[in-house]
Amino acid sequence: MALRVTFVAAARSSASVTERFEDDHPLDQAGWDEVQRAAGDLLPLAAAELRYCSPTPRSRATGDALGYAPLVQLALRDCDMGRWRGFTLGEAMAREPAAVDAWLADPRSAAHGGESLLAFISRVGGWLDTRPVEDGCRIVAVAEPSVIRAALVYALKAPPSTYWNLDVRPLSRTTVTGAGGRWNLRFEGAAAQASRI
């Protein structure tokens, strides 16, 4: 039995331009406009049997705007950045350069007093592995780009350092198929995406 989990990256907010840790700003007008432009491609995902989202305002708003009526999943929250919450990487580096270096170099480091990268990846992977398994079950999850990066590292059993090399753009979609710790990344052409979830 295989699941099909399609992650949709939340639309941007004005604060995402500065890439702040644990940004919880709502969608700005540009974000709403992006959702409207992408709706034609993303609306068919509303047919998924299960629809989820990260607890951030922009993830919830993106899912609602696309007609998903998603169920908030706390396990899909962003990485707990402890005392760096709300900072940019540059701001954290200016305040605690050694701690930032440790955090970037060691996936087990929680130098900020929050969650390590490894713990974050494991939490998101645990959510993925505990989805209800029914053959052909389709799931859509609107999440922050960081959450999708963590899910991909977990699904591919890639080294945690791979997280830093993944670029997830607003309103992009990424699909994994499988179940219970055995996942595959699925690439689809435009024609295949238009005809099925």
C-alpha atoms as an extended CHARMM CRD file, in Angstrom:
* protein
*
       197  EXT
         1         1  MET       CA              0.0000000000        0.0000000000        0.0000000000  PROA      1               0.0000000000
         2         2  ALA       CA              1.3250000000        3.4400000000       -0.9460000000  PROA      2               0.0000000000
         3         3  LEU       CA              0.4670000000        6.9690000000        0.0020000000  PROA      3               0.0000000000
         4         4  ARG       CA              0.8980000000        9.9820000000       -2.2010000000  PROA      4               0.0000000000
         5         5  VAL       CA              1.7870000000       13.0620000000       -0.1690000000  PROA      5               0.0000000000
         6         6  THR       CA              1.9900000000       16.3310000000       -2.0600000000  PROA      6               0.0000000000
         7         7  PHE       CA              3.5310000000       19.2360000000       -0.1810000000  PROA      7               0.0000000000
         8         8  VAL       CA              2.5630000000       22.7220000000       -1.3230000000  PROA      8               0.0000000000
         9         9  ALA       CA              4.8460000000       25.5010000000       -0.1000000000  PROA      9               0.0000000000
        10        10  ALA       CA              2.9890000000       28.3630000000        1.5470000000  PROA      10              0.0000000000
        11        11  ALA       CA              2.7370000000       31.6100000000       -0.3730000000  PROA      11              0.0000000000
        12        12  ARG       CA              5.1090000000       34.3300000000        0.7260000000  PROA      12              0.0000000000
        13        13  SER       CA              4.6030000000       37.0730000000        3.2520000000  PROA      13              0.0000000000
        14        14  SER       CA              6.4930000000       40.3490000000        3.2270000000  PROA      14              0.0000000000
        15        15  ALA       CA              8.7130000000       39.0900000000        6.0660000000  PROA      15              0.0000000000
        16        16  SER       CA              9.7390000000       36.0030000000        4.0770000000  PROA      16              0.0000000000
        17        17  VAL       CA             11.7640000000       38.2790000000        1.8200000000  PROA      17              0.0000000000
        18        18  THR       CA             14.0810000000       38.8030000000        4.8050000000  PROA      18              0.0000000000
        19        19  GLU       CA             13.8860000000       35.0920000000        5.7640000000  PROA      19              0.0000000000
        20        20  ARG       CA             13.3560000000       35.3580000000        9.4920000000  PROA      20              0.0000000000
        21        21  PHE       CA             13.4440000000       32.2730000000       11.7150000000  PROA      21              0.0000000000
        22        22  GLU       CA              9.9480000000       31.0430000000       12.6560000000  PROA      22              0.0000000000
        23        23  ASP       CA              8.2200000000       33.8020000000       10.7320000000  PROA      23              0.0000000000
        24        24  ASP       CA              4.5300000000       33.8680000000       11.6130000000  PROA      24              0.0000000000
        25        25  HSD       CA              3.4480000000       36.8430000000        9.5210000000  PROA      25              0.0000000000
        26        26  PRO       CA              0.2560000000       36.5350000000        7.4420000000  PROA      26              0.0000000000
        27        27  LEU       CA              0.1840000000       36.6910000000        3.6640000000  PROA      27              0.0000000000
        28        28  ASP       CA              0.7500000000       40.1220000000        2.2160000000  PROA      28              0.0000000000
        29        29  GLN       CA             -0.9570000000       41.3630000000       -0.9460000000  PROA      29              0.0000000000
        30        30  ALA       CA              1.8030000000       39.9440000000       -3.1270000000  PROA      30              0.0000000000
        31        31  GLY       CA              1.2610000000       36.5490000000       -1.4820000000  PROA      31              0.0000000000
        32        32  TRP       CA             -2.4940000000       36.6740000000       -2.1170000000  PROA      32              0.0000000000
        33        33  ASP       CA             -1.8320000000       37.6390000000       -5.7270000000  PROA      33              0.0000000000
        34        34  GLU       CA              0.5640000000       34.6820000000       -6.1020000000  PROA      34              0.0000000000
        35        35  VAL       CA             -2.0660000000       32.2930000000       -4.7290000000  PROA      35              0.0000000000
        36        36  GLN       CA             -4.5970000000       33.5890000000       -7.2580000000  PROA      36              0.0000000000
        37        37  ARG       CA             -2.1430000000       33.1070000000      -10.1430000000  PROA      37              0.0000000000
        38        38  ALA       CA             -1.2270000000       29.5710000000       -9.0080000000  PROA      38              0.0000000000
        39        39  ALA       CA             -4.7640000000       28.4920000000       -8.1470000000  PROA      39              0.0000000000
        40        40  GLY       CA             -5.4730000000       26.9090000000      -11.5270000000  PROA      40              0.0000000000
        41        41  ASP       CA             -2.5990000000       24.4510000000      -11.0900000000  PROA      41              0.0000000000
        42        42  LEU       CA             -3.0710000000       23.8450000000       -7.3590000000  PROA      42              0.0000000000
        43        43  LEU       CA             -6.8740000000       23.6880000000       -6.9950000000  PROA      43              0.0000000000
        44        44  PRO       CA             -7.0930000000       20.0490000000       -8.2060000000  PROA      44              0.0000000000
        45        45  LEU       CA             -5.1560000000       19.0120000000       -5.0880000000  PROA      45              0.0000000000
        46        46  ALA       CA             -8.2990000000       19.8350000000       -3.0730000000  PROA      46              0.0000000000
        47        47  ALA       CA             -9.5840000000       16.4160000000       -4.2140000000  PROA      47              0.0000000000
        48        48  ALA       CA             -7.0640000000       14.7330000000       -1.8910000000  PROA      48              0.0000000000
        49        49  GLU       CA             -8.6650000000       12.5200000000        0.7450000000  PROA      49              0.0000000000
        50        50  LEU       CA             -6.6650000000       14.1970000000        3.5340000000  PROA      50              0.0000000000
        51        51  ARG       CA             -5.6630000000       17.8760000000        3.6280000000  PROA      51              0.0000000000
        52        52  TYR       CA             -3.2850000000       19.3250000000        6.2120000000  PROA      52              0.0000000000
        53        53  CYS       CA             -1.2540000000       22.4600000000        6.8780000000  PROA      53              0.0000000000
        54        54  SER       CA              1.4360000000       23.9200000000        9.0960000000  PROA      54              0.0000000000
        55        55  PRO       CA              0.1070000000       26.0770000000       11.9450000000  PROA      55              0.0000000000
        56        56  THR       CA              1.5630000000       29.3290000000       10.5580000000  PROA      56              0.0000000000
        57        57  PRO       CA             -0.8910000000       32.0260000000        9.4270000000  PROA      57              0.0000000000
        58        58  ARG       CA              0.4480000000       32.0010000000        5.8760000000  PROA      58              0.0000000000
        59        59  SER       CA              0.1910000000       28.1940000000        5.5500000000  PROA      59              0.0000000000
        60        60  ARG       CA             -3.3790000000       28.2140000000        6.8450000000  PROA      60              0.0000000000
        61        61  ALA       CA             -4.3230000000       31.1420000000        4.5980000000  PROA      61              0.0000000000
        62        62  THR       CA             -2.7260000000       29.5080000000        1.5470000000  PROA      62              0.0000000000
        63        63  GLY       CA             -4.6040000000       26.2480000000        2.1710000000  PROA      63              0.0000000000
        64        64  ASP       CA             -7.9020000000       28.0550000000        2.7370000000  PROA      64              0.0000000000
        65        65  ALA       CA             -7.4610000000       30.2420000000       -0.3580000000  PROA      65              0.0000000000
        66        66  LEU       CA             -6.9070000000       27.1080000000       -2.4440000000  PROA      66              0.0000000000
        67        67  GLY       CA            -10.0910000000       25.5170000000       -1.0950000000  PROA      67              0.0000000000
        68        68  TYR       CA             -8.3110000000       22.7490000000        0.8110000000  PROA      68              0.0000000000
        69        69  ALA       CA             -9.9100000000       23.4880000000        4.2220000000  PROA      69              0.0000000000
        70        70  PRO       CA             -6.7710000000       21.9420000000        5.7640000000  PROA      70              0.0000000000
        71        71  LEU       CA             -6.4500000000       20.4940000000        9.2450000000  PROA      71              0.0000000000
        72        72  VAL       CA             -3.6330000000       22.1480000000       11.2140000000  PROA      72              0.0000000000
        73        73  GLN       CA             -0.8470000000       19.7560000000       12.1860000000  PROA      73              0.0000000000
        74        74  LEU       CA              1.4500000000       20.8700000000       15.0120000000  PROA      74              0.0000000000
        75        75  ALA       CA              4.0820000000       18.3560000000       13.8560000000  PROA      75              0.0000000000
        76        76  LEU       CA              4.3910000000       20.4350000000       10.6710000000  PROA      76              0.0000000000
        77        77  ARG       CA              5.4460000000       23.5690000000       12.5520000000  PROA      77              0.0000000000
        78        78  ASP       CA              8.7330000000       25.2330000000       11.7060000000  PROA      78              0.0000000000
        79        79  CYS       CA             11.9210000000       24.3550000000       13.5690000000  PROA      79              0.0000000000
        80        80  ASP       CA             11.9400000000       25.7430000000       17.1260000000  PROA      80              0.0000000000
        81        81  MET       CA             14.6670000000       28.3650000000       16.9260000000  PROA      81              0.0000000000
        82        82  GLY       CA             14.7070000000       29.2040000000       20.6210000000  PROA      82              0.0000000000
        83        83  ARG       CA             16.1650000000       32.6340000000       21.3520000000  PROA      83              0.0000000000
        84        84  TRP       CA             16.7650000000       33.2500000000       17.6120000000  PROA      84              0.0000000000
        85        85  ARG       CA             13.0310000000       33.2660000000       16.8290000000  PROA      85              0.0000000000
        86        86  GLY       CA             12.2480000000       36.2890000000       14.6640000000  PROA      86              0.0000000000
        87        87  PHE       CA             15.8970000000       36.9240000000       13.7750000000  PROA      87              0.0000000000
        88        88  THR       CA             17.4670000000       36.7660000000       10.3520000000  PROA      88              0.0000000000
        89        89  LEU       CA             20.5330000000       34.5620000000       10.0170000000  PROA      89              0.0000000000
        90        90  GLY       CA             22.6420000000       37.7260000000        9.8360000000  PROA      90              0.0000000000
        91        91  GLU       CA             21.1570000000       39.0650000000       13.0800000000  PROA      91              0.0000000000
        92        92  ALA       CA             21.8060000000       35.7760000000       14.8720000000  PROA      92              0.0000000000
        93        93  MET       CA             25.3650000000       35.7260000000       13.4920000000  PROA      93              0.0000000000
        94        94  ALA       CA             25.9970000000       39.2760000000       14.7310000000  PROA      94              0.0000000000
        95        95  ARG       CA             24.8580000000       38.3330000000       18.2420000000  PROA      95              0.0000000000
        96        96  GLU       CA             26.2310000000       34.7900000000       18.5530000000  PROA      96              0.0000000000
        97        97  PRO       CA             28.6800000000       33.9350000000       15.7560000000  PROA      97              0.0000000000
        98        98  ALA       CA             30.1350000000       30.8380000000       17.4600000000  PROA      98              0.0000000000
        99        99  ALA       CA             26.6660000000       29.4590000000       18.2170000000  PROA      99              0.0000000000
       100       100  VAL       CA             25.5260000000       29.9910000000       14.6100000000  PROA      100             0.0000000000
       101       101  ASP       CA             28.6660000000       28.2840000000       13.3050000000  PROA      101             0.0000000000
       102       102  ALA       CA             28.0380000000       25.3150000000       15.6230000000  PROA      102             0.0000000000
       103       103  TRP       CA             24.3960000000       25.0940000000       14.5590000000  PROA      103             0.0000000000
       104       104  LEU       CA             25.2370000000       25.1950000000       10.8460000000  PROA      104             0.0000000000
       105       105  ALA       CA             28.0440000000       22.6310000000       11.1820000000  PROA      105             0.0000000000
       106       106  ASP       CA             26.4280000000       20.0630000000       13.4940000000  PROA      106             0.0000000000
       107       107  PRO       CA             22.8570000000       18.8080000000       12.8520000000  PROA      107             0.0000000000
       108       108  ARG       CA             22.6460000000       17.7400000000       16.5330000000  PROA      108             0.0000000000
       109       109  SER       CA             23.4110000000       21.2630000000       17.7820000000  PROA      109             0.0000000000
       110       110  ALA       CA             20.6870000000       23.3030000000       19.4240000000  PROA      110             0.0000000000
       111       111  ALA       CA             22.9650000000       26.2420000000       20.1680000000  PROA      111             0.0000000000
       112       112  HSD       CA             19.9840000000       28.6090000000       20.0420000000  PROA      112             0.0000000000
       113       113  GLY       CA             18.2340000000       26.8030000000       22.8910000000  PROA      113             0.0000000000
       114       114  GLY       CA             15.5330000000       25.3640000000       20.6310000000  PROA      114             0.0000000000
       115       115  GLU       CA             15.3790000000       22.3010000000       18.4010000000  PROA      115             0.0000000000
       116       116  SER       CA             18.3210000000       20.7940000000       16.5480000000  PROA      116             0.0000000000
       117       117  LEU       CA             18.1210000000       20.2910000000       12.7930000000  PROA      117             0.0000000000
       118       118  LEU       CA             18.2160000000       16.5300000000       13.3380000000  PROA      118             0.0000000000
       119       119  ALA       CA             15.3020000000       16.6910000000       15.8120000000  PROA      119             0.0000000000
       120       120  PHE       CA             13.3400000000       18.8810000000       13.3690000000  PROA      120             0.0000000000
       121       121  ILE       CA             13.8910000000       16.4650000000       10.4770000000  PROA      121             0.0000000000
       122       122  SER       CA             12.9240000000       13.5150000000       12.7060000000  PROA      122             0.0000000000
       123       123  ARG       CA              9.7340000000       15.2490000000       13.8980000000  PROA      123             0.0000000000
       124       124  VAL       CA              8.5720000000       16.0150000000       10.3590000000  PROA      124             0.0000000000
       125       125  GLY       CA              9.5680000000       12.5000000000        9.2280000000  PROA      125             0.0000000000
       126       126  GLY       CA              7.6170000000       11.0030000000       12.1210000000  PROA      126             0.0000000000
       127       127  TRP       CA              4.5410000000       12.8790000000       10.9400000000  PROA      127             0.0000000000
       128       128  LEU       CA              5.0560000000       11.5690000000        7.4130000000  PROA      128             0.0000000000
       129       129  ASP       CA              5.4750000000        7.9770000000        8.6140000000  PROA      129             0.0000000000
       130       130  THR       CA              2.3050000000        8.0670000000       10.7160000000  PROA      130             0.0000000000
       131       131  ARG       CA             -0.1370000000        9.1090000000        7.9900000000  PROA      131             0.0000000000
       132       132  PRO       CA             -3.0430000000        6.6900000000        7.5790000000  PROA      132             0.0000000000
       133       133  VAL       CA             -2.1220000000        4.0270000000        5.0550000000  PROA      133             0.0000000000
       134       134  GLU       CA             -4.7510000000        3.1560000000        2.4860000000  PROA      134             0.0000000000
       135       135  ASP       CA             -3.7420000000        2.0740000000       -0.9710000000  PROA      135             0.0000000000
       136       136  GLY       CA             -3.8010000000        5.0750000000       -3.2570000000  PROA      136             0.0000000000
       137       137  CYS       CA             -4.5990000000        7.5390000000       -0.4710000000  PROA      137             0.0000000000
       138       138  ARG       CA             -3.8270000000       11.0830000000       -1.5880000000  PROA      138             0.0000000000
       139       139  ILE       CA             -2.7020000000       13.6950000000        0.9070000000  PROA      139             0.0000000000
       140       140  VAL       CA             -1.9470000000       17.3760000000        0.4200000000  PROA      140             0.0000000000
       141       141  ALA       CA             -0.0520000000       19.3870000000        3.0370000000  PROA      141             0.0000000000
       142       142  VAL       CA              0.5400000000       23.1410000000        2.8400000000  PROA      142             0.0000000000
       143       143  ALA       CA              3.7090000000       23.8570000000        4.7750000000  PROA      143             0.0000000000
       144       144  GLU       CA              6.5510000000       26.2780000000        5.2460000000  PROA      144             0.0000000000
       145       145  PRO       CA              9.4680000000       25.6890000000        2.8560000000  PROA      145             0.0000000000
       146       146  SER       CA             11.6820000000       24.6530000000        5.8040000000  PROA      146             0.0000000000
       147       147  VAL       CA              9.2160000000       21.8910000000        6.7290000000  PROA      147             0.0000000000
       148       148  ILE       CA              9.1800000000       20.5930000000        3.1550000000  PROA      148             0.0000000000
       149       149  ARG       CA             12.9850000000       20.5910000000        3.0880000000  PROA      149             0.0000000000
       150       150  ALA       CA             13.0050000000       18.5430000000        6.3180000000  PROA      150             0.0000000000
       151       151  ALA       CA             10.4480000000       16.1050000000        4.8620000000  PROA      151             0.0000000000
       152       152  LEU       CA             12.5540000000       15.6050000000        1.7410000000  PROA      152             0.0000000000
       153       153  VAL       CA             15.7460000000       14.9640000000        3.6940000000  PROA      153             0.0000000000
       154       154  TYR       CA             13.8720000000       12.4010000000        5.7820000000  PROA      154             0.0000000000
       155       155  ALA       CA             12.0950000000       10.7530000000        2.8350000000  PROA      155             0.0000000000
       156       156  LEU       CA             15.3070000000       10.3760000000        0.8560000000  PROA      156             0.0000000000
       157       157  LYS       CA             17.3340000000        9.2400000000        3.8800000000  PROA      157             0.0000000000
       158       158  ALA       CA             19.8150000000       11.9400000000        2.8910000000  PROA      158             0.0000000000
       159       159  PRO       CA             22.4750000000       13.2910000000        5.2460000000  PROA      159             0.0000000000
       160       160  PRO       CA             21.0480000000       16.1380000000        7.3750000000  PROA      160             0.0000000000
       161       161  SER       CA             23.4870000000       18.5690000000        5.7310000000  PROA      161             0.0000000000
       162       162  THR       CA             21.4600000000       18.1110000000        2.5050000000  PROA      162             0.0000000000
       163       163  TYR       CA             18.8100000000       20.3220000000        4.1250000000  PROA      163             0.0000000000
       164       164  TRP       CA             20.9360000000       23.3860000000        3.3770000000  PROA      164             0.0000000000
       165       165  ASN       CA             21.0850000000       22.5160000000       -0.3420000000  PROA      165             0.0000000000
       166       166  LEU       CA             17.3380000000       22.3040000000       -0.9920000000  PROA      166             0.0000000000
       167       167  ASP       CA             15.4960000000       25.3280000000       -2.3580000000  PROA      167             0.0000000000
       168       168  VAL       CA             11.7190000000       25.2250000000       -1.9470000000  PROA      168             0.0000000000
       169       169  ARG       CA              9.9680000000       28.1650000000       -3.5950000000  PROA      169             0.0000000000
       170       170  PRO       CA              6.5970000000       29.6250000000       -2.5120000000  PROA      170             0.0000000000
       171       171  LEU       CA              3.6410000000       27.7340000000       -3.9850000000  PROA      171             0.0000000000
       172       172  SER       CA              5.8360000000       25.0040000000       -5.4360000000  PROA      172             0.0000000000
       173       173  ARG       CA              4.6890000000       21.4310000000       -5.0060000000  PROA      173             0.0000000000
       174       174  THR       CA              6.6860000000       18.3480000000       -4.1680000000  PROA      174             0.0000000000
       175       175  THR       CA              5.3270000000       14.8100000000       -4.0350000000  PROA      175             0.0000000000
       176       176  VAL       CA              6.5950000000       11.7760000000       -2.1720000000  PROA      176             0.0000000000
       177       177  THR       CA              5.0710000000        8.3300000000       -2.4710000000  PROA      177             0.0000000000
       178       178  GLY       CA              5.3790000000        5.3540000000       -0.1730000000  PROA      178             0.0000000000
       179       179  ALA       CA              4.6840000000        4.6950000000        3.5040000000  PROA      179             0.0000000000
       180       180  GLY       CA              6.2770000000        3.9190000000        6.8340000000  PROA      180             0.0000000000
       181       181  GLY       CA              9.8840000000        4.9630000000        6.2590000000  PROA      181             0.0000000000
       182       182  ARG       CA             10.0530000000        3.9290000000        2.6060000000  PROA      182             0.0000000000
       183       183  TRP       CA              9.5590000000        6.9960000000        0.4710000000  PROA      183             0.0000000000
       184       184  ASN       CA             10.2960000000        8.0080000000       -3.1000000000  PROA      184             0.0000000000
       185       185  LEU       CA             10.4810000000       11.4990000000       -4.5460000000  PROA      185             0.0000000000
       186       186  ARG       CA              8.1600000000       11.8040000000       -7.5120000000  PROA      186             0.0000000000
       187       187  PHE       CA              8.7470000000       14.1510000000      -10.4540000000  PROA      187             0.0000000000
       188       188  GLU       CA              5.8810000000       14.8370000000      -12.8130000000  PROA      188             0.0000000000
       189       189  GLY       CA              5.6560000000       16.7320000000      -16.0730000000  PROA      189             0.0000000000
       190       190  ALA       CA              3.2140000000       19.5810000000      -16.5330000000  PROA      190             0.0000000000
       191       191  ALA       CA              0.7580000000       17.3810000000      -18.4440000000  PROA      191             0.0000000000
       192       192  ALA       CA              0.7450000000       14.7410000000      -15.7110000000  PROA      192             0.0000000000
       193       193  GLN       CA              0.1990000000       17.3620000000      -13.0200000000  PROA      193             0.0000000000
       194       194  ALA       CA             -2.7480000000       18.8540000000      -14.8420000000  PROA      194             0.0000000000
       195       195  SER       CA             -4.5140000000       15.5020000000      -15.1900000000  PROA      195             0.0000000000
       196       196  ARG       CA             -4.0980000000       14.0090000000      -11.7330000000  PROA      196             0.0000000000
       197       197  ILE       CA             -2.9800000000       14.7180000000       -8.1790000000  PROA      197             0.0000000000
